[in-house]
Backbone as XML, in Angstrom:
<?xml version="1.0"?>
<chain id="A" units="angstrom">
  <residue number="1" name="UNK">
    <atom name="N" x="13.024" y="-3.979" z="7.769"/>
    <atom name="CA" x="11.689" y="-4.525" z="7.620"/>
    <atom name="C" x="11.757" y="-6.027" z="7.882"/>
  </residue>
  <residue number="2" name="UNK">
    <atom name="N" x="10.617" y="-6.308" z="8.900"/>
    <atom name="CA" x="10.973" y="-7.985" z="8.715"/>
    <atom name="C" x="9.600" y="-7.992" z="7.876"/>
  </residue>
  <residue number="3" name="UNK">
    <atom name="N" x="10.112" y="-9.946" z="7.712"/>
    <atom name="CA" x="9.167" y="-10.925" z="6.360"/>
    <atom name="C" x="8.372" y="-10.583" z="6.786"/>
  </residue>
  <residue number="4" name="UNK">
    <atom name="N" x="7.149" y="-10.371" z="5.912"/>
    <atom name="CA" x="5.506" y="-10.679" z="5.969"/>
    <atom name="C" x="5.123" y="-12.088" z="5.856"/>
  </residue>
  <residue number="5" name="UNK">
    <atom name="N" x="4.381" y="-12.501" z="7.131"/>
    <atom name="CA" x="3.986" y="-13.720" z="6.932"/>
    <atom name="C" x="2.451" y="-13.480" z="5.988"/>
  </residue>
  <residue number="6" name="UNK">
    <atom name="N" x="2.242" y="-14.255" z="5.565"/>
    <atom name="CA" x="1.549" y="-15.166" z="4.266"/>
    <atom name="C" x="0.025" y="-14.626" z="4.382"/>
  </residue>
  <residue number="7" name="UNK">
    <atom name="N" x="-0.411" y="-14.059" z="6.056"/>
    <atom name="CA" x="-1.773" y="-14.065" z="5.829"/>
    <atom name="C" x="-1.895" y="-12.515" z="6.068"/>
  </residue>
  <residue number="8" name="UNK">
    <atom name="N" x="-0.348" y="-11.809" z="6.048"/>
    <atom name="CA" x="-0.820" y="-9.931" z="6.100"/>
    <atom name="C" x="-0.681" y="-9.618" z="4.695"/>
  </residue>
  <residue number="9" name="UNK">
    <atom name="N" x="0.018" y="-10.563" z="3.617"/>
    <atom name="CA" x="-0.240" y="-9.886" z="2.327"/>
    <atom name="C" x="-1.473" y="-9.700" z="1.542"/>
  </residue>
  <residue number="10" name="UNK">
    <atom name="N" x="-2.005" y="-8.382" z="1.134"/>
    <atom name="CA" x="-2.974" y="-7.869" z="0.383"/>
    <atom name="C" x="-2.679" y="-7.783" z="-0.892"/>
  </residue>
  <residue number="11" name="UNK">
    <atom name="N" x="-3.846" y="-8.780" z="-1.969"/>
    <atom name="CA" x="-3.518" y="-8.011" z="-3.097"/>
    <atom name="C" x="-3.626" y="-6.220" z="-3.775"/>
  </residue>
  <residue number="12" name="UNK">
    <atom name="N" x="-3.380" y="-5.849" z="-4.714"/>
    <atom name="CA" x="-3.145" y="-4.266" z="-5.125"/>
    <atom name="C" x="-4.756" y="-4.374" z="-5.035"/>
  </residue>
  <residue number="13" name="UNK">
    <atom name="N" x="-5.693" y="-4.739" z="-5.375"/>
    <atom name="CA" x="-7.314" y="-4.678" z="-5.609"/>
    <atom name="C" x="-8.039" y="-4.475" z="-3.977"/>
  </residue>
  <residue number="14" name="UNK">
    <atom name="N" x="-7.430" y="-5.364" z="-3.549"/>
    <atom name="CA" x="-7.652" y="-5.293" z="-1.755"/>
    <atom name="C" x="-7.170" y="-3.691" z="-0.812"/>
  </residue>
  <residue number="15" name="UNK">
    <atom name="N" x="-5.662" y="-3.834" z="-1.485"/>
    <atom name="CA" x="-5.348" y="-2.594" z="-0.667"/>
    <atom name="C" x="-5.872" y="-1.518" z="-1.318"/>
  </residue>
  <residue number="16" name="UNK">
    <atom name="N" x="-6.014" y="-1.463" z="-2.192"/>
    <atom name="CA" x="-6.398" y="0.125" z="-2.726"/>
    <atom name="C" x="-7.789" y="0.130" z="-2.752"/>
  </residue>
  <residue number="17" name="UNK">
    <atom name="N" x="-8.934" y="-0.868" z="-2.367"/>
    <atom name="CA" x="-10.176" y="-0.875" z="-1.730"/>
    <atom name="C" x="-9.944" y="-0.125" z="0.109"/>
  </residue>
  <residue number="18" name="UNK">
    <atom name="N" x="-8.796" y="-0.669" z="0.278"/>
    <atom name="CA" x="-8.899" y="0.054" z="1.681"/>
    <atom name="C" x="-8.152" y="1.650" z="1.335"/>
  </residue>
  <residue number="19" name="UNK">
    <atom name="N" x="-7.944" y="1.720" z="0.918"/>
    <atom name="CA" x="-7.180" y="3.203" z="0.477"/>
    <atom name="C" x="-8.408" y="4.051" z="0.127"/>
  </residue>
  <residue number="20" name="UNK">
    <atom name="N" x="-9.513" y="3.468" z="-0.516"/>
    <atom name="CA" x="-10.520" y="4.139" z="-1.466"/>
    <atom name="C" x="-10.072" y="4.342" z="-2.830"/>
  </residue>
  <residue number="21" name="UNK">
    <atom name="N" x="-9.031" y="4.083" z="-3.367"/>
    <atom name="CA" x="-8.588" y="4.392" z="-4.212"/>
    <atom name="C" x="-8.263" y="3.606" z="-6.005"/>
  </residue>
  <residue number="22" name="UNK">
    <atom name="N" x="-8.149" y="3.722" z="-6.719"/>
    <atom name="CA" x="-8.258" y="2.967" z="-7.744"/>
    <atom name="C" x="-6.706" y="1.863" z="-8.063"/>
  </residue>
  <residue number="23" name="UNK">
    <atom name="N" x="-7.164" y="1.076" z="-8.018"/>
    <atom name="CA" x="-6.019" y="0.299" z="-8.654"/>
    <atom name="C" x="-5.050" y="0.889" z="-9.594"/>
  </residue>
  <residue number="24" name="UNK">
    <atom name="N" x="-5.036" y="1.170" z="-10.786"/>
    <atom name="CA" x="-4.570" y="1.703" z="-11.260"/>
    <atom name="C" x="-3.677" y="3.528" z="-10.455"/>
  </residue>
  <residue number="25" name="UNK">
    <atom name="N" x="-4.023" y="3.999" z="-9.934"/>
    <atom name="CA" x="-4.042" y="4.937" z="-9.033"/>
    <atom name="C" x="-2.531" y="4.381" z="-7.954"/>
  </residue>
  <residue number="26" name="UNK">
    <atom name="N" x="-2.841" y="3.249" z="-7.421"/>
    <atom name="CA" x="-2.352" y="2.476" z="-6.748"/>
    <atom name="C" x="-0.841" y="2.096" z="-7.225"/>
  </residue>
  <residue number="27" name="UNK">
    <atom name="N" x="-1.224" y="1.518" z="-8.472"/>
    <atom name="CA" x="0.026" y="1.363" z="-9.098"/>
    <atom name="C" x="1.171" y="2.334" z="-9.649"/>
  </residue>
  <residue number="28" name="UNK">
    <atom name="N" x="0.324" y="3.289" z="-9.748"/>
    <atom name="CA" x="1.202" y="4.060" z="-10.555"/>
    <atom name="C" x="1.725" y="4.996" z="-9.589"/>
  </residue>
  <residue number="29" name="UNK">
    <atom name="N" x="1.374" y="4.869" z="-8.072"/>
    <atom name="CA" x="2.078" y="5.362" z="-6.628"/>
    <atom name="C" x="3.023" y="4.425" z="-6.787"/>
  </residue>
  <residue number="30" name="UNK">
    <atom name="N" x="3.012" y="3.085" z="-6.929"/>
    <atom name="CA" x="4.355" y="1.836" z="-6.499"/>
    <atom name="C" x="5.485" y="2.482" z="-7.735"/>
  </residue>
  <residue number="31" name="UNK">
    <atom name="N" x="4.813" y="2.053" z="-8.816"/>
    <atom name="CA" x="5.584" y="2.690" z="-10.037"/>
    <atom name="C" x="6.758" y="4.138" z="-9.704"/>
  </residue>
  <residue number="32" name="UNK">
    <atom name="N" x="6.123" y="5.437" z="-9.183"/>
    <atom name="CA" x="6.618" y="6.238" z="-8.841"/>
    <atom name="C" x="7.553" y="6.270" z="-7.950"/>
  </residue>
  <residue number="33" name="UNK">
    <atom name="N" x="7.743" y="5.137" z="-7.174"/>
    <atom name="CA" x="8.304" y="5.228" z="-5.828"/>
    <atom name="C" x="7.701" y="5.819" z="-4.889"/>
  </residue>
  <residue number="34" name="UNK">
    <atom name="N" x="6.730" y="6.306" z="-4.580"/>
    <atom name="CA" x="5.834" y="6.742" z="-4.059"/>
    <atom name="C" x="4.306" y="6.231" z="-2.975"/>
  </residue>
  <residue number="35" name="UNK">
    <atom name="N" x="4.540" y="4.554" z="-3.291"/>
    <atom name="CA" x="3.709" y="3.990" z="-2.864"/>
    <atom name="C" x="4.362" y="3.144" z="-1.551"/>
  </residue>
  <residue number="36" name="UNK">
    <atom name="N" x="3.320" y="2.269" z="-0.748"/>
    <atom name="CA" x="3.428" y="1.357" z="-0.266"/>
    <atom name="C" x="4.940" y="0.449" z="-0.910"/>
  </residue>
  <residue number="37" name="UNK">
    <atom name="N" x="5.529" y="-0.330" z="0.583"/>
    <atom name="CA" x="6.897" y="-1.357" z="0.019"/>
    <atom name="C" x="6.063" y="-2.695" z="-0.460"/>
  </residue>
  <residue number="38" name="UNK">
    <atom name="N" x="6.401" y="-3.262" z="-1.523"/>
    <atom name="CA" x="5.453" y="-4.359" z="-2.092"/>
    <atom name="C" x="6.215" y="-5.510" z="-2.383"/>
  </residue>
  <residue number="39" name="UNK">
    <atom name="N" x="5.787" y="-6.639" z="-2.262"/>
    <atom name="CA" x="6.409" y="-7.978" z="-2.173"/>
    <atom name="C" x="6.327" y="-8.339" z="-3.685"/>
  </residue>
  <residue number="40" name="UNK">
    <atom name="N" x="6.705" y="-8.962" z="-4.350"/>
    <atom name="CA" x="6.537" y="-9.604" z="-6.153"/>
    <atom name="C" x="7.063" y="-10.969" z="-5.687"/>
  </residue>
  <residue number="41" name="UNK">
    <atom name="N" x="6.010" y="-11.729" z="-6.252"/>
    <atom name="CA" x="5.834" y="-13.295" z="-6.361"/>
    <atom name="C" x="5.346" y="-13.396" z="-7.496"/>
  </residue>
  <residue number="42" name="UNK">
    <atom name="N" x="6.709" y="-13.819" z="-8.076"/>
    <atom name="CA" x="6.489" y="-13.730" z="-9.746"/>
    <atom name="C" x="5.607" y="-12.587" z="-10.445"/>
  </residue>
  <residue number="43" name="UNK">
    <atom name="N" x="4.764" y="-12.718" z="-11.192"/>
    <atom name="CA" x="4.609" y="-11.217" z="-11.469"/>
    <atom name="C" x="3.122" y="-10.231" z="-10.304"/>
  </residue>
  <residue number="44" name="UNK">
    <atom name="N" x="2.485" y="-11.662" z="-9.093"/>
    <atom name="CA" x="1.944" y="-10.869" z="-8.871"/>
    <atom name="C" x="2.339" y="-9.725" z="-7.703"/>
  </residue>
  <residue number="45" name="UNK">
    <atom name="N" x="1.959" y="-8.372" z="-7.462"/>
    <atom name="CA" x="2.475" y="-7.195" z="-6.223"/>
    <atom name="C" x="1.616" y="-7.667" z="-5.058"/>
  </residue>
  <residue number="46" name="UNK">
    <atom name="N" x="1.939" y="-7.873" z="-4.180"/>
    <atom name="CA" x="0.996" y="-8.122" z="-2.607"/>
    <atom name="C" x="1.660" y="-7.143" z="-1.873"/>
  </residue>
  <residue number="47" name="UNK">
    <atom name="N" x="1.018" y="-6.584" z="-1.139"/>
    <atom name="CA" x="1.255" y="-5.424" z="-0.211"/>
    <atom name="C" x="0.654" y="-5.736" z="1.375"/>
  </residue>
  <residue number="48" name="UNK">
    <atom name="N" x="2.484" y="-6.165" z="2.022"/>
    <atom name="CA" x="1.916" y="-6.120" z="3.554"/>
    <atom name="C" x="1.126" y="-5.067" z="4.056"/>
  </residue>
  <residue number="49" name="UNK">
    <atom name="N" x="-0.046" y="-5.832" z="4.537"/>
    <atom name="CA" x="-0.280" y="-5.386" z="5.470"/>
    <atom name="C" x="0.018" y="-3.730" z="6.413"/>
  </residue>
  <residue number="50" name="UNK">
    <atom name="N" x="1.038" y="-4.550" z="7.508"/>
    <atom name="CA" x="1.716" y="-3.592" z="8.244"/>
    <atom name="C" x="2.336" y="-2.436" z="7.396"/>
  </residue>
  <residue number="51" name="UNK">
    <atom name="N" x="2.976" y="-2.444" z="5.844"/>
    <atom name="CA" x="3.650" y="-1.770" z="4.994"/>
    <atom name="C" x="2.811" y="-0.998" z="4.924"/>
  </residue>
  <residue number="52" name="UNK">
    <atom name="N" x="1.537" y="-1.030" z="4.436"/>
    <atom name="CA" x="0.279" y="-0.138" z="3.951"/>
    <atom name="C" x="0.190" y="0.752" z="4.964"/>
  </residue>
  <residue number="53" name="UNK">
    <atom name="N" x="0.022" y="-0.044" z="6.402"/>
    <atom name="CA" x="-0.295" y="0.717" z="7.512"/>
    <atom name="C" x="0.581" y="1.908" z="7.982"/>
  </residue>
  <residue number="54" name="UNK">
    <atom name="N" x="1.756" y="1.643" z="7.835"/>
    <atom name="CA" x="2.728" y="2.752" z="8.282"/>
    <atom name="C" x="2.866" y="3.542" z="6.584"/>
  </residue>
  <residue number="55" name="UNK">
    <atom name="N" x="2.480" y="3.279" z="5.778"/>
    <atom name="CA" x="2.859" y="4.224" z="4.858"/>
    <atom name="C" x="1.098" y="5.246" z="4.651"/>
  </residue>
  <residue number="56" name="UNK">
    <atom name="N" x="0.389" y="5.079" z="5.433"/>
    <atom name="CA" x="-0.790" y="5.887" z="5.502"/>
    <atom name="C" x="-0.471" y="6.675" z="6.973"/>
  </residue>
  <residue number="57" name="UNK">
    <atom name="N" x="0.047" y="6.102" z="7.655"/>
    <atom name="CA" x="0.131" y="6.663" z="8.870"/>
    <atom name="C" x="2.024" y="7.937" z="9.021"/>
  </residue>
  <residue number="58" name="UNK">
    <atom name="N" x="2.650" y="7.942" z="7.733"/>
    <atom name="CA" x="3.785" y="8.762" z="7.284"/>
    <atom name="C" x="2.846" y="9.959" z="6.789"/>
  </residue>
  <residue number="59" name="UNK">
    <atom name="N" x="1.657" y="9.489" z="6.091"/>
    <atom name="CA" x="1.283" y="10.825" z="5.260"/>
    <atom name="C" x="-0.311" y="11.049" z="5.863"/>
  </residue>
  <residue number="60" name="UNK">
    <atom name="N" x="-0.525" y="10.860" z="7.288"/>
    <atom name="CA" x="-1.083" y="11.457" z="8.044"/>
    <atom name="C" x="-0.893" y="13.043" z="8.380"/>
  </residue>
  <residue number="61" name="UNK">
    <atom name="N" x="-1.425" y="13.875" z="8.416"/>
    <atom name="CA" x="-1.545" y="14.934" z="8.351"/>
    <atom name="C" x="-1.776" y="15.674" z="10.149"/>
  </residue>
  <residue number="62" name="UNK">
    <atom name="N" x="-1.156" y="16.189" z="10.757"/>
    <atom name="CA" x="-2.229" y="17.291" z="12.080"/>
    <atom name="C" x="-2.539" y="17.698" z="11.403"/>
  </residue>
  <residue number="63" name="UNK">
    <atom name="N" x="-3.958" y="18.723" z="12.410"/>
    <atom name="CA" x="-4.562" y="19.836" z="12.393"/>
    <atom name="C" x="-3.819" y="20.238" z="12.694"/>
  </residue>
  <residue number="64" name="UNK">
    <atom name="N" x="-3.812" y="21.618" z="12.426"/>
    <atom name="CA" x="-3.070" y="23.052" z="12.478"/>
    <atom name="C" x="-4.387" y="23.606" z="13.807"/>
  </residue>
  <residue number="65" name="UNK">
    <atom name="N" x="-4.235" y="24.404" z="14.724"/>
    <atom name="CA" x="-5.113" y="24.942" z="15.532"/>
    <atom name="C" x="-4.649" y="26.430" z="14.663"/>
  </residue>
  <residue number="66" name="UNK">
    <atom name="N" x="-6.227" y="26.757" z="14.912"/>
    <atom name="CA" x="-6.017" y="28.429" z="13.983"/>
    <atom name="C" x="-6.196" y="29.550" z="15.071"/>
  </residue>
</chain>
């Protein structure tokens, strides 16, 4: 992974607005190991960008043709 520069980090409130999803929700994916890779600057989590992007695009789904 390279560095995230300064203006792709999202806070957890930001990204999990783009997720649809609840903060809390959010966290407790990072918590699990299960979430997005997340940066800690001191205690706050920022989530590149690009990180978010490829970890929505891992649990992208095909259609199945029936």
């Amino acid at each position: 992974m390279q560095p995230a520069s300064f203006s792709t980090l999202l806070p957890k409130k930001d990204a999990s607005r783009r997720l649809g999803i609840s903060v809390r929700t959010l966290e407790r994916q990072i918590e699990a190991g299960d979430g997005p890779a997340i940066v800690r600057i001191g205690s706050r989590i920022l989530i590149p960008e690009a990180e978010l992007a490829a970890w929505v695009a891992a649990r992208t789904e095909q259609r199945r043709a029936a």
